[in-house]
Amino acid sequence: MTYSIVIVDDHLLIAKAIATIVEGFRDFEVLYEAENGQALTARFAQPRNIPDIVLLDITMPLMDGFETASWLKEHHPEVLVMALSVQDDEDALIRMIKHGARGYLHKNVHPTELEKALYTLVNKGMYFPDWATSKVFRTIAEPRDETRLTHKLSQREIEFLQFAATELTYKEIGEKMFCSPRTVESYRDSLFEKLGLKTRVGLVMYAVKNGLVKL
């Protein structure tokens, strides 16, 4: 299967360079480049222009990465967003996660890491390098976390949380817990509702903060 990618970056040379690299990967193709979020949303008016993945720069004129990720989350949640940045900015990382990004990468990563990140993104739904993961785990995504109590959770939900903090897919978690993928999804959805969260990253942050997962 070939996955389509759109690159959103206001620096034309950088966008073209990334496109050239991605075109060298076996299972990925670049549909087009856009100079900012405003240009991207305009292109999305045509269904043929909607990709599987958006590689999204953060700092752009007219409509930046935060606004664009938020728009994609609301209007096209099926599109996987990988944020691109020139620095390991903790605030930017957390803000992009809150706005729906499923991954975060430095622009200066080696092509092999970019390829690995793209495969992990499409196969497991997210990709965060080690430096980003450690920052996410140390940060409280929602101030309301202080009022959340782990005793609201069943033992099976806690077990699921511990597996969710690994790189296992939901199917693989079901195998570890000796239950069906549908049951695993029910644990996930129950936790989303109880904890007021919307993403797997949010669940992991909650688990770490409450001592359910040790780094």
CSV table of N, CA and C in Angstrom, one decimal, residues 24-113:
chain,number,residue,atom,x,y,z
A,24,GLY,N,11.8,9.0,-2.1
A,24,GLY,CA,12.7,7.9,-2.2
A,24,GLY,C,12.3,6.7,-1.3
A,25,PHE,N,11.3,6.9,-0.5
A,25,PHE,CA,10.7,5.8,0.4
A,25,PHE,C,9.8,5.0,-0.4
A,26,ARG,N,9.8,3.7,-0.2
A,26,ARG,CA,9.1,2.7,-1.1
A,26,ARG,C,7.6,2.9,-1.0
A,27,ASP,N,7.0,3.1,0.2
A,27,ASP,CA,5.6,3.1,0.3
A,27,ASP,C,4.9,4.5,0.5
A,28,PHE,N,5.6,5.5,0.2
A,28,PHE,CA,5.1,6.9,0.4
A,28,PHE,C,5.3,7.7,-0.9
A,29,GLU,N,4.3,8.6,-1.1
A,29,GLU,CA,4.4,9.5,-2.3
A,29,GLU,C,3.9,10.9,-1.8
A,30,VAL,N,4.5,11.9,-2.4
A,30,VAL,CA,4.1,13.3,-2.1
A,30,VAL,C,3.1,13.8,-3.1
A,31,LEU,N,1.9,14.2,-2.6
A,31,LEU,CA,0.9,14.7,-3.5
A,31,LEU,C,1.2,16.2,-3.9
A,32,TYR,N,1.6,17.0,-2.9
A,32,TYR,CA,2.0,18.4,-3.3
A,32,TYR,C,2.5,19.0,-2.0
A,33,GLU,N,3.0,20.3,-2.2
A,33,GLU,CA,3.5,21.1,-1.0
A,33,GLU,C,2.6,22.3,-0.9
A,34,ALA,N,2.4,22.8,0.3
A,34,ALA,CA,1.6,24.0,0.6
A,34,ALA,C,2.4,24.9,1.4
A,35,GLU,N,2.3,26.2,1.2
A,35,GLU,CA,3.2,27.2,1.9
A,35,GLU,C,2.7,27.5,3.3
A,36,ASN,N,1.4,27.2,3.6
A,36,ASN,CA,0.9,27.5,5.0
A,36,ASN,C,-0.4,26.8,5.1
A,37,GLY,N,-1.0,26.8,6.3
A,37,GLY,CA,-2.3,26.2,6.6
A,37,GLY,C,-3.4,26.7,5.7
A,38,GLN,N,-3.4,28.0,5.4
A,38,GLN,CA,-4.5,28.5,4.6
A,38,GLN,C,-4.5,27.9,3.2
A,39,ALA,N,-3.3,27.8,2.7
A,39,ALA,CA,-3.2,27.2,1.3
A,39,ALA,C,-3.6,25.7,1.4
A,40,LEU,N,-3.3,25.0,2.5
A,40,LEU,CA,-3.6,23.6,2.6
A,40,LEU,C,-5.1,23.4,2.7
A,41,THR,N,-5.8,24.2,3.5
A,41,THR,CA,-7.3,24.1,3.7
A,41,THR,C,-8.0,24.4,2.4
A,42,ALA,N,-7.4,25.3,1.6
A,42,ALA,CA,-8.0,25.6,0.3
A,42,ALA,C,-7.9,24.4,-0.7
A,43,ARG,N,-6.8,23.7,-0.6
A,43,ARG,CA,-6.6,22.5,-1.5
A,43,ARG,C,-7.5,21.4,-1.0
A,44,PHE,N,-7.8,21.3,0.3
A,44,PHE,CA,-8.7,20.2,0.8
A,44,PHE,C,-10.1,20.3,0.3
A,45,ALA,N,-10.5,21.4,-0.4
A,45,ALA,CA,-11.8,21.5,-1.0
A,45,ALA,C,-12.0,20.4,-2.0
A,46,GLN,N,-11.0,19.9,-2.6
A,46,GLN,CA,-11.0,18.8,-3.6
A,46,GLN,C,-10.6,17.5,-2.9
A,47,PRO,N,-11.5,16.5,-2.9
A,47,PRO,CA,-11.2,15.2,-2.2
A,47,PRO,C,-9.9,14.6,-2.6
A,48,ARG,N,-9.6,14.8,-3.9
A,48,ARG,CA,-8.4,14.1,-4.4
A,48,ARG,C,-7.1,14.7,-3.8
A,49,ASN,N,-7.2,15.9,-3.1
A,49,ASN,CA,-6.1,16.5,-2.5
A,49,ASN,C,-5.9,16.2,-1.0
A,50,ILE,N,-6.8,15.3,-0.5
A,50,ILE,CA,-6.7,14.9,0.9
A,50,ILE,C,-5.8,13.8,1.1
A,51,PRO,N,-4.7,13.9,1.8
A,51,PRO,CA,-3.6,12.8,1.9
A,51,PRO,C,-3.9,12.0,3.1
A,52,ASP,N,-3.1,11.0,3.3
A,52,ASP,CA,-3.1,10.1,4.5
A,52,ASP,C,-2.3,10.8,5.6
A,53,ILE,N,-1.3,11.6,5.2
A,53,ILE,CA,-0.4,12.2,6.2
A,53,ILE,C,-0.1,13.6,5.8
A,54,VAL,N,0.0,14.5,6.8
A,54,VAL,CA,0.4,15.9,6.6
A,54,VAL,C,1.7,16.1,7.5
A,55,LEU,N,2.8,16.4,6.8
A,55,LEU,CA,4.0,16.8,7.5
A,55,LEU,C,3.9,18.3,7.7
A,56,LEU,N,3.8,18.8,8.9
A,56,LEU,CA,3.3,20.2,9.2
A,56,LEU,C,4.4,21.0,9.9
A,57,ASP,N,4.8,22.0,9.3
A,57,ASP,CA,5.7,23.0,9.9
A,57,ASP,C,4.9,23.7,11.0
A,58,ILE,N,5.6,24.2,12.0
A,58,ILE,CA,4.8,24.9,13.1
A,58,ILE,C,4.8,26.4,12.9
A,59,THR,N,5.9,27.0,12.5
A,59,THR,CA,5.9,28.5,12.4
A,59,THR,C,5.8,28.9,10.9
A,60,MET,N,4.6,29.4,10.6
A,60,MET,CA,4.2,29.8,9.3
A,60,MET,C,3.3,31.1,9.3
A,61,PRO,N,3.4,31.9,8.3
A,61,PRO,CA,2.5,33.1,8.2
A,61,PRO,C,1.0,32.7,7.9
A,62,LEU,N,0.1,33.6,8.1
A,62,LEU,CA,-1.3,33.4,7.8
A,62,LEU,C,-2.0,32.4,8.6
A,63,MET,N,-1.5,31.2,8.6
A,63,MET,CA,-2.2,30.1,9.4
A,63,MET,C,-1.1,29.1,9.8
A,64,ASP,N,-0.7,29.2,11.1
A,64,ASP,CA,0.5,28.4,11.5
A,64,ASP,C,0.1,26.9,11.8
A,65,GLY,N,1.1,26.2,12.3
A,65,GLY,CA,0.9,24.8,12.5
A,65,GLY,C,-0.1,24.4,13.6
A,66,PHE,N,-0.2,25.2,14.6
A,66,PHE,CA,-1.2,25.0,15.7
A,66,PHE,C,-2.6,25.1,15.1
A,67,GLU,N,-2.9,26.2,14.4
A,67,GLU,CA,-4.2,26.4,13.8
A,67,GLU,C,-4.5,25.4,12.8
A,68,THR,N,-3.5,25.0,12.0
A,68,THR,CA,-3.7,24.0,10.9
A,68,THR,C,-4.0,22.6,11.5
A,69,ALA,N,-3.3,22.2,12.5
A,69,ALA,CA,-3.5,21.0,13.2
A,69,ALA,C,-4.9,20.9,13.8
A,70,SER,N,-5.3,22.0,14.4
A,70,SER,CA,-6.6,22.1,15.0
A,70,SER,C,-7.7,22.0,14.0
A,71,TRP,N,-7.5,22.6,12.8
A,71,TRP,CA,-8.5,22.5,11.7
A,71,TRP,C,-8.6,21.1,11.2
A,72,LEU,N,-7.4,20.5,11.0
A,72,LEU,CA,-7.4,19.1,10.5
A,72,LEU,C,-8.1,18.2,11.5
A,73,LYS,N,-7.8,18.4,12.8
A,73,LYS,CA,-8.5,17.5,13.9
A,73,LYS,C,-10.0,17.6,13.8
A,74,GLU,N,-10.5,18.8,13.6
A,74,GLU,CA,-11.9,19.0,13.5
A,74,GLU,C,-12.6,18.6,12.2
A,75,HIS,N,-11.9,18.9,11.1
A,75,HIS,CA,-12.5,18.6,9.8
A,75,HIS,C,-12.1,17.3,9.2
A,76,HIS,N,-10.9,16.8,9.5
A,76,HIS,CA,-10.3,15.6,8.8
A,76,HIS,C,-9.5,14.8,9.9
A,77,PRO,N,-10.2,14.3,10.9
A,77,PRO,CA,-9.5,13.6,11.9
A,77,PRO,C,-8.8,12.3,11.4
A,78,GLU,N,-9.2,11.8,10.3
A,78,GLU,CA,-8.6,10.6,9.7
A,78,GLU,C,-7.2,10.9,9.2
A,79,VAL,N,-6.8,12.2,8.9
A,79,VAL,CA,-5.5,12.5,8.4
A,79,VAL,C,-4.5,12.5,9.6
A,80,LEU,N,-3.4,11.9,9.4
A,80,LEU,CA,-2.4,11.8,10.4
A,80,LEU,C,-1.4,13.0,10.3
A,81,VAL,N,-1.2,13.7,11.4
A,81,VAL,CA,-0.4,14.9,11.4
A,81,VAL,C,0.9,14.7,12.1
A,82,MET,N,2.0,14.9,11.4
A,82,MET,CA,3.3,14.8,11.9
A,82,MET,C,3.9,16.3,12.0
A,83,ALA,N,4.1,16.8,13.2
A,83,ALA,CA,4.7,18.2,13.3
A,83,ALA,C,6.1,18.2,13.0
A,84,LEU,N,6.6,19.2,12.4
A,84,LEU,CA,8.0,19.4,12.1
A,84,LEU,C,8.5,20.7,12.7
A,85,SER,N,9.6,20.6,13.4
A,85,SER,CA,10.2,21.8,14.1
A,85,SER,C,11.7,21.9,14.0
A,86,VAL,N,12.2,23.1,14.2
A,86,VAL,CA,13.7,23.2,14.1
A,86,VAL,C,14.3,23.1,15.5
A,87,GLN,N,13.5,23.0,16.5
A,87,GLN,CA,14.0,22.9,17.9
A,87,GLN,C,13.1,22.0,18.8
A,88,ASP,N,13.7,21.5,19.9
A,88,ASP,CA,12.9,20.6,20.8
A,88,ASP,C,12.2,21.5,21.8
A,89,ASP,N,11.2,22.3,21.4
A,89,ASP,CA,10.5,23.2,22.2
A,89,ASP,C,9.4,22.4,23.0
A,90,GLU,N,9.5,22.3,24.3
A,90,GLU,CA,8.5,21.6,25.1
A,90,GLU,C,7.1,22.1,24.9
A,91,ASP,N,7.0,23.5,25.0
A,91,ASP,CA,5.6,24.1,24.9
A,91,ASP,C,5.0,23.8,23.5
A,92,ALA,N,5.8,23.9,22.5
A,92,ALA,CA,5.3,23.6,21.1
A,92,ALA,C,4.9,22.2,21.0
A,93,LEU,N,5.7,21.3,21.6
A,93,LEU,CA,5.4,19.9,21.5
A,93,LEU,C,4.0,19.6,22.2
A,94,ILE,N,3.8,20.1,23.4
A,94,ILE,CA,2.6,19.8,24.1
A,94,ILE,C,1.4,20.5,23.4
A,95,ARG,N,1.6,21.7,22.9
A,95,ARG,CA,0.5,22.4,22.2
A,95,ARG,C,0.1,21.6,20.9
A,96,MET,N,1.1,21.1,20.2
A,96,MET,CA,0.8,20.4,18.9
A,96,MET,C,0.1,19.1,19.3
A,97,ILE,N,0.4,18.4,20.4
A,97,ILE,CA,-0.3,17.2,20.8
A,97,ILE,C,-1.7,17.5,21.1
A,98,LYS,N,-1.9,18.6,21.8
A,98,LYS,CA,-3.3,19.1,22.2
A,98,LYS,C,-4.1,19.4,21.0
A,99,HIS,N,-3.4,19.9,19.9
A,99,HIS,CA,-4.2,20.3,18.7
A,99,HIS,C,-4.3,19.1,17.7
A,100,GLY,N,-3.9,17.9,18.1
A,100,GLY,CA,-4.1,16.7,17.3
A,100,GLY,C,-3.0,16.1,16.6
A,101,ALA,N,-1.8,16.6,16.8
A,101,ALA,CA,-0.6,16.0,16.1
A,101,ALA,C,-0.4,14.6,16.7
A,102,ARG,N,-0.1,13.7,15.8
A,102,ARG,CA,0.2,12.3,16.2
A,102,ARG,C,1.7,12.0,16.2
A,103,GLY,N,2.5,13.0,15.9
A,103,GLY,CA,4.0,12.8,15.9
A,103,GLY,C,4.7,14.2,15.9
A,104,TYR,N,6.0,14.1,16.1
A,104,TYR,CA,6.8,15.4,16.2
A,104,TYR,C,8.2,15.0,15.9
A,105,LEU,N,8.8,15.8,15.0
A,105,LEU,CA,10.1,15.5,14.5
A,105,LEU,C,10.9,16.8,14.3
A,106,HIS,N,12.2,16.7,14.6
A,106,HIS,CA,13.1,17.8,14.2
A,106,HIS,C,13.2,17.8,12.6
A,107,LYS,N,13.4,18.9,12.1
A,107,LYS,CA,13.6,19.0,10.6
A,107,LYS,C,15.0,18.5,10.2
A,108,ASN,N,15.9,18.4,11.1
A,108,ASN,CA,17.2,18.0,10.8
A,108,ASN,C,17.4,16.5,11.0
A,109,VAL,N,16.4,15.7,11.2
A,109,VAL,CA,16.5,14.3,11.4
A,109,VAL,C,17.1,13.6,10.2
A,110,HIS,N,17.8,12.5,10.4
A,110,HIS,CA,18.3,11.7,9.3
A,110,HIS,C,17.2,11.1,8.5
A,111,PRO,N,17.3,11.0,7.2
A,111,PRO,CA,16.2,10.4,6.4
A,111,PRO,C,15.7,9.0,6.9
A,112,THR,N,16.6,8.2,7.4
A,112,THR,CA,16.2,6.9,8.0
A,112,THR,C,15.3,7.0,9.1
A,113,GLU,N,15.5,8.0,10.0
A,113,GLU,CA,14.5,8.2,11.1
A,113,GLU,C,13.2,8.7,10.6
